[in-house]
PDB file of C-alpha atoms in Angstrom:
ATOM      1  CA  MET A1237     -22.671   0.671  10.971  1.00  0.00           C
ATOM      2  CA  LEU A1238     -19.095   0.026   9.981  1.00  0.00           C
ATOM      3  CA  PHE A1239     -18.372   3.625   8.917  1.00  0.00           C
ATOM      4  CA  ALA A1240     -18.286   6.942  10.766  1.00  0.00           C
ATOM      5  CA  LYS A1241     -18.549  10.246   8.921  1.00  0.00           C
ATOM      6  CA  LYS A1242     -15.647  11.759  10.854  1.00  0.00           C
ATOM      7  CA  ASP A1243     -13.414   8.783  10.089  1.00  0.00           C
ATOM      8  CA  VAL A1244     -13.254   9.047   6.307  1.00  0.00           C
ATOM      9  CA  PHE A1245      -9.920  10.419   5.111  1.00  0.00           C
ATOM     10  CA  ILE A1246      -8.273  11.809   2.018  1.00  0.00           C
ATOM     11  CA  SER A1247      -4.494  11.670   2.313  1.00  0.00           C
ATOM     12  CA  ASP A1248      -1.779  13.276   0.224  1.00  0.00           C
ATOM     13  CA  GLN A1249       1.005  11.239   1.808  1.00  0.00           C
ATOM     14  CA  SER A1250       3.429   9.707  -0.677  1.00  0.00           C
ATOM     15  CA  GLY A1251       4.394   6.570   1.248  1.00  0.00           C
ATOM     16  CA  GLN A1252       2.809   3.776   3.226  1.00  0.00           C
ATOM     17  CA  LYS A1253       4.597   4.741   6.443  1.00  0.00           C
ATOM     18  CA  GLY A1254       3.417   8.341   6.182  1.00  0.00           C
ATOM     19  CA  VAL A1255      -0.235   7.487   5.625  1.00  0.00           C
ATOM     20  CA  PHE A1256      -0.193   4.851   8.368  1.00  0.00           C
ATOM     21  CA  GLU A1257       1.300   7.410  10.799  1.00  0.00           C
ATOM     22  CA  GLU A1258      -1.147  10.141   9.770  1.00  0.00           C
ATOM     23  CA  ILE A1259      -4.264   8.008  10.149  1.00  0.00           C
ATOM     24  CA  SER A1260      -3.062   6.144  13.262  1.00  0.00           C
ATOM     25  CA  LYS A1261      -2.405   9.418  15.065  1.00  0.00           C
ATOM     26  CA  THR A1262      -5.980  10.570  14.477  1.00  0.00           C
ATOM     27  CA  LEU A1263      -7.441   7.199  15.445  1.00  0.00           C
ATOM     28  CA  LEU A1264      -5.339   7.138  18.617  1.00  0.00           C
ATOM     29  CA  ASN A1265      -6.493  10.650  19.546  1.00  0.00           C
ATOM     30  CA  GLU A1266     -10.113   9.500  19.091  1.00  0.00           C
ATOM     31  CA  GLY A1267      -9.496   6.492  21.328  1.00  0.00           C
ATOM     32  CA  LEU A1268     -10.318   4.044  18.526  1.00  0.00           C
ATOM     33  CA  VAL A1269      -6.940   2.282  18.685  1.00  0.00           C
ATOM     34  CA  LYS A1270      -4.338   1.503  21.310  1.00  0.00           C
ATOM     35  CA  ASN A1271      -0.780   2.845  21.567  1.00  0.00           C
ATOM     36  CA  GLU A1272       0.685  -0.282  19.941  1.00  0.00           C
ATOM     37  CA  PHE A1273      -1.607  -0.048  16.893  1.00  0.00           C
ATOM     38  CA  LEU A1274       0.778   1.698  14.469  1.00  0.00           C
ATOM     39  CA  GLU A1275       3.737  -0.565  15.211  1.00  0.00           C
ATOM     40  CA  ASN A1276       1.615  -3.683  14.781  1.00  0.00           C
ATOM     41  CA  LEU A1277      -0.129  -2.347  11.668  1.00  0.00           C
ATOM     42  CA  VAL A1278       3.237  -1.734   9.978  1.00  0.00           C
ATOM     43  CA  MET A1279       4.569  -5.153  11.039  1.00  0.00           C
ATOM     44  CA  ARG A1280       1.458  -6.997   9.879  1.00  0.00           C
ATOM     45  CA  GLU A1281       1.450  -5.255   6.502  1.00  0.00           C
ATOM     46  CA  LYS A1282       5.122  -6.192   6.041  1.00  0.00           C
ATOM     47  CA  ASN A1283       4.517  -9.860   6.887  1.00  0.00           C
ATOM     48  CA  PHE A1284       1.034 -10.267   5.395  1.00  0.00           C
ATOM     49  CA  PRO A1285       0.515  -7.741   2.565  1.00  0.00           C
ATOM     50  CA  THR A1286      -3.037  -6.559   1.881  1.00  0.00           C
ATOM     51  CA  GLY A1287      -2.872  -5.022  -1.598  1.00  0.00           C
ATOM     52  CA  ILE A1288      -5.606  -6.154  -3.987  1.00  0.00           C
ATOM     53  CA  ASP A1289      -5.276  -5.947  -7.764  1.00  0.00           C
ATOM     54  CA  LEU A1290      -8.628  -4.641  -8.975  1.00  0.00           C
ATOM     55  CA  SER A1291      -7.601  -4.733 -12.629  1.00  0.00           C
ATOM     56  CA  VAL A1292      -9.130  -8.226 -12.678  1.00  0.00           C
ATOM     57  CA  VAL A1293     -12.508  -6.582 -11.946  1.00  0.00           C
ATOM     58  CA  ASP A1294     -11.966  -3.612 -14.283  1.00  0.00           C
ATOM     59  CA  VAL A1295      -8.726  -2.260 -15.732  1.00  0.00           C
ATOM     60  CA  GLU A1296      -9.881   1.285 -14.976  1.00  0.00           C
ATOM     61  CA  PHE A1297     -10.244   0.655 -11.233  1.00  0.00           C
ATOM     62  CA  PRO A1298      -7.465   1.647  -8.873  1.00  0.00           C
ATOM     63  CA  ASN A1299      -5.906  -1.019  -6.696  1.00  0.00           C
ATOM     64  CA  VAL A1300      -6.939  -1.086  -3.063  1.00  0.00           C
ATOM     65  CA  ALA A1301      -5.407  -2.260   0.203  1.00  0.00           C
ATOM     66  CA  ILE A1302      -7.109  -3.513   3.325  1.00  0.00           C
ATOM     67  CA  PRO A1303      -4.570  -2.969   6.120  1.00  0.00           C
ATOM     68  CA  HIS A1304      -5.457  -4.244   9.567  1.00  0.00           C
ATOM     69  CA  THR A1305      -3.977  -5.748  12.675  1.00  0.00           C
ATOM     70  CA  GLU A1306      -5.054  -8.017  15.471  1.00  0.00           C
ATOM     71  CA  GLY A1307      -8.109  -7.052  17.488  1.00  0.00           C
ATOM     72  CA  GLU A1308      -6.139  -6.596  20.699  1.00  0.00           C
ATOM     73  CA  PHE A1309      -4.733  -3.308  19.339  1.00  0.00           C
ATOM     74  CA  VAL A1310      -8.082  -1.649  18.570  1.00  0.00           C
ATOM     75  CA  ASN A1311     -11.083  -0.587  20.645  1.00  0.00           C
ATOM     76  CA  VAL A1312     -13.905  -0.673  18.075  1.00  0.00           C
ATOM     77  CA  ARG A1313     -15.305  -2.458  15.041  1.00  0.00           C
ATOM     78  CA  ARG A1314     -15.078  -0.041  12.124  1.00  0.00           C
ATOM     79  CA  VAL A1315     -13.819   0.364   8.581  1.00  0.00           C
ATOM     80  CA  ILE A1316     -11.758   3.491   7.872  1.00  0.00           C
ATOM     81  CA  PRO A1317     -11.963   4.507   4.182  1.00  0.00           C
ATOM     82  CA  ILE A1318      -8.874   6.392   2.987  1.00  0.00           C
ATOM     83  CA  LYS A1319      -8.591   7.871  -0.498  1.00  0.00           C
ATOM     84  CA  LEU A1320      -4.961   8.319  -1.508  1.00  0.00           C
ATOM     85  CA  LEU A1321      -4.236  11.321  -3.732  1.00  0.00           C
ATOM     86  CA  LYS A1322      -0.864   9.815  -4.663  1.00  0.00           C
ATOM     87  CA  PRO A1323      -0.721   6.077  -5.427  1.00  0.00           C
ATOM     88  CA  ILE A1324       1.258   4.260  -2.733  1.00  0.00           C
ATOM     89  CA  ARG A1325       3.272   1.057  -3.033  1.00  0.00           C
ATOM     90  CA  PHE A1326       1.815  -2.040  -1.412  1.00  0.00           C
ATOM     91  CA  PHE A1327       2.368  -5.715  -2.060  1.00  0.00           C
ATOM     92  CA  ASN A1328      -0.279  -8.061  -3.413  1.00  0.00           C
ATOM     93  CA  MET A1329      -2.225 -10.104  -0.876  1.00  0.00           C
ATOM     94  CA  ILE A1330      -2.409 -13.096  -3.229  1.00  0.00           C
ATOM     95  CA  GLN A1331       1.069 -12.821  -4.790  1.00  0.00           C
ATOM     96  CA  PRO A1332       3.181 -11.129  -2.079  1.00  0.00           C
ATOM     97  CA  GLU A1333       6.180 -10.616  -4.408  1.00  0.00           C
ATOM     98  CA  GLN A1334       4.042  -8.457  -6.745  1.00  0.00           C
ATOM     99  CA  GLU A1335       4.134  -4.708  -6.132  1.00  0.00           C
ATOM    100  CA  LEU A1336       0.921  -2.728  -6.579  1.00  0.00           C
ATOM    101  CA  LYS A1337       0.233   0.990  -6.685  1.00  0.00           C
ATOM    102  CA  VAL A1338      -2.746   1.512  -4.389  1.00  0.00           C
ATOM    103  CA  SER A1339      -5.090   4.522  -4.490  1.00  0.00           C
ATOM    104  CA  PHE A1340      -7.714   3.556  -1.913  1.00  0.00           C
ATOM    105  CA  MET A1341      -7.543   1.826   1.453  1.00  0.00           C
ATOM    106  CA  PHE A1342     -10.166   0.253   3.642  1.00  0.00           C
ATOM    107  CA  MET A1343      -8.423   0.056   7.025  1.00  0.00           C
ATOM    108  CA  ILE A1344     -10.147  -2.495   9.240  1.00  0.00           C
ATOM    109  CA  LEU A1345     -10.443  -1.877  12.968  1.00  0.00           C
ATOM    110  CA  ASN A1346     -11.982  -4.895  14.601  1.00  0.00           C
ATOM    111  CA  ASN A1347     -11.833  -5.706  18.280  1.00  0.00           C
ATOM    112  CA  ASP A1348     -13.814  -8.905  17.689  1.00  0.00           C
ATOM    113  CA  PRO A1349     -11.197 -11.510  16.683  1.00  0.00           C
ATOM    114  CA  GLU A1350     -13.893 -13.793  15.312  1.00  0.00           C
ATOM    115  CA  GLY A1351     -15.244 -11.082  13.033  1.00  0.00           C
ATOM    116  CA  GLN A1352     -12.103 -10.066  11.077  1.00  0.00           C
ATOM    117  CA  ALA A1353     -12.894 -12.407   8.194  1.00  0.00           C
ATOM    118  CA  ASN A1354     -16.505 -11.178   8.072  1.00  0.00           C
ATOM    119  CA  VAL A1355     -15.465  -7.544   7.639  1.00  0.00           C
ATOM    120  CA  LEU A1356     -12.948  -8.515   4.965  1.00  0.00           C
ATOM    121  CA  ALA A1357     -15.644 -10.545   3.190  1.00  0.00           C
ATOM    122  CA  GLN A1358     -18.034  -7.561   3.336  1.00  0.00           C
ATOM    123  CA  ILE A1359     -15.419  -5.309   1.712  1.00  0.00           C
ATOM    124  CA  MET A1360     -14.739  -7.881  -1.005  1.00  0.00           C
ATOM    125  CA  GLN A1361     -18.477  -8.232  -1.592  1.00  0.00           C
ATOM    126  CA  PHE A1362     -18.796  -4.451  -1.934  1.00  0.00           C
ATOM    127  CA  LEU A1363     -15.943  -4.378  -4.475  1.00  0.00           C
ATOM    128  CA  THR A1364     -17.235  -7.274  -6.539  1.00  0.00           C
ATOM    129  CA  THR A1365     -21.018  -6.727  -6.473  1.00  0.00           C
ATOM    130  CA  THR A1366     -21.319  -2.940  -6.778  1.00  0.00           C
ATOM    131  CA  SER A1367     -21.865  -2.032 -10.422  1.00  0.00           C
ATOM    132  CA  LYS A1368     -18.780  -0.948 -12.329  1.00  0.00           C
ATOM    133  CA  GLU A1369     -20.337   2.424 -13.110  1.00  0.00           C
ATOM    134  CA  LYS A1370     -21.045   3.097  -9.442  1.00  0.00           C
ATOM    135  CA  LEU A1371     -17.593   1.929  -8.335  1.00  0.00           C
ATOM    136  CA  LYS A1372     -15.922   4.124 -10.933  1.00  0.00           C
ATOM    137  CA  GLU A1373     -17.947   7.052  -9.621  1.00  0.00           C
ATOM    138  CA  PHE A1374     -16.960   6.097  -6.043  1.00  0.00           C
ATOM    139  CA  PHE A1375     -13.228   5.978  -6.776  1.00  0.00           C
ATOM    140  CA  GLU A1376     -13.382   9.406  -8.425  1.00  0.00           C
ATOM    141  CA  MET A1377     -15.024  11.106  -5.428  1.00  0.00           C
ATOM    142  CA  LYS A1378     -13.037  14.008  -3.988  1.00  0.00           C
ATOM    143  CA  GLU A1379     -14.880  14.802  -0.758  1.00  0.00           C
ATOM    144  CA  THR A1380     -15.020  12.766   2.448  1.00  0.00           C
ATOM    145  CA  ASP A1381     -18.775  13.407   2.818  1.00  0.00           C
ATOM    146  CA  GLU A1382     -19.409  11.979  -0.662  1.00  0.00           C
ATOM    147  CA  ILE A1383     -17.359   8.873   0.147  1.00  0.00           C
ATOM    148  CA  TYR A1384     -19.166   8.380   3.462  1.00  0.00           C
ATOM    149  CA  ASN A1385     -22.624   8.810   1.919  1.00  0.00           C
ATOM    150  CA  PHE A1386     -21.837   6.420  -0.917  1.00  0.00           C
ATOM    151  CA  LEU A1387     -20.577   3.728   1.461  1.00  0.00           C
ATOM    152  CA  ASN A1388     -23.483   4.285   3.814  1.00  0.00           C
ATOM    153  CA  ASN A1389     -25.925   3.755   0.929  1.00  0.00           C
ATOM    154  CA  ASN A1390     -24.143   0.963  -0.947  1.00  0.00           C
ATOM    155  CA  PHE A1391     -22.287  -1.167   1.608  1.00  0.00           C
ATOM    156  CA  GLU A1392     -24.187  -4.155   2.953  1.00  0.00           C
TER     157      GLU A1392
END
């Protein structure tokens, strides 16, 4: 399973750096990432933005980001869902000069360098094949247990 109940977060940070630091600290304490994870996560996001404009799927959906780094900086294969209470600025993965306000992140931890694209494809499949009604319900969830249970039941 790509998700762990204890690794679903709701953050009230107001900037990308703050949320990256908050989540990385917890992941480091759990032994899921290595000491260099945060530095490399920040650098990778700067050079290869991961924001995704979901308005093309539905104008009511929030934008998402899928931050990640190379497998050498993590110890597991997992997706960390993070609901952002305050939209945070990211740049668009497809059009890197376009700024997006992101309200949900799927942070990929993947120590299998061959599998990074597979996890990304699974997330994209989830976002594009889950019914709009269910996704709207998902993005409005306010509890980490609800988010975990939804993903556990709807993510293939």
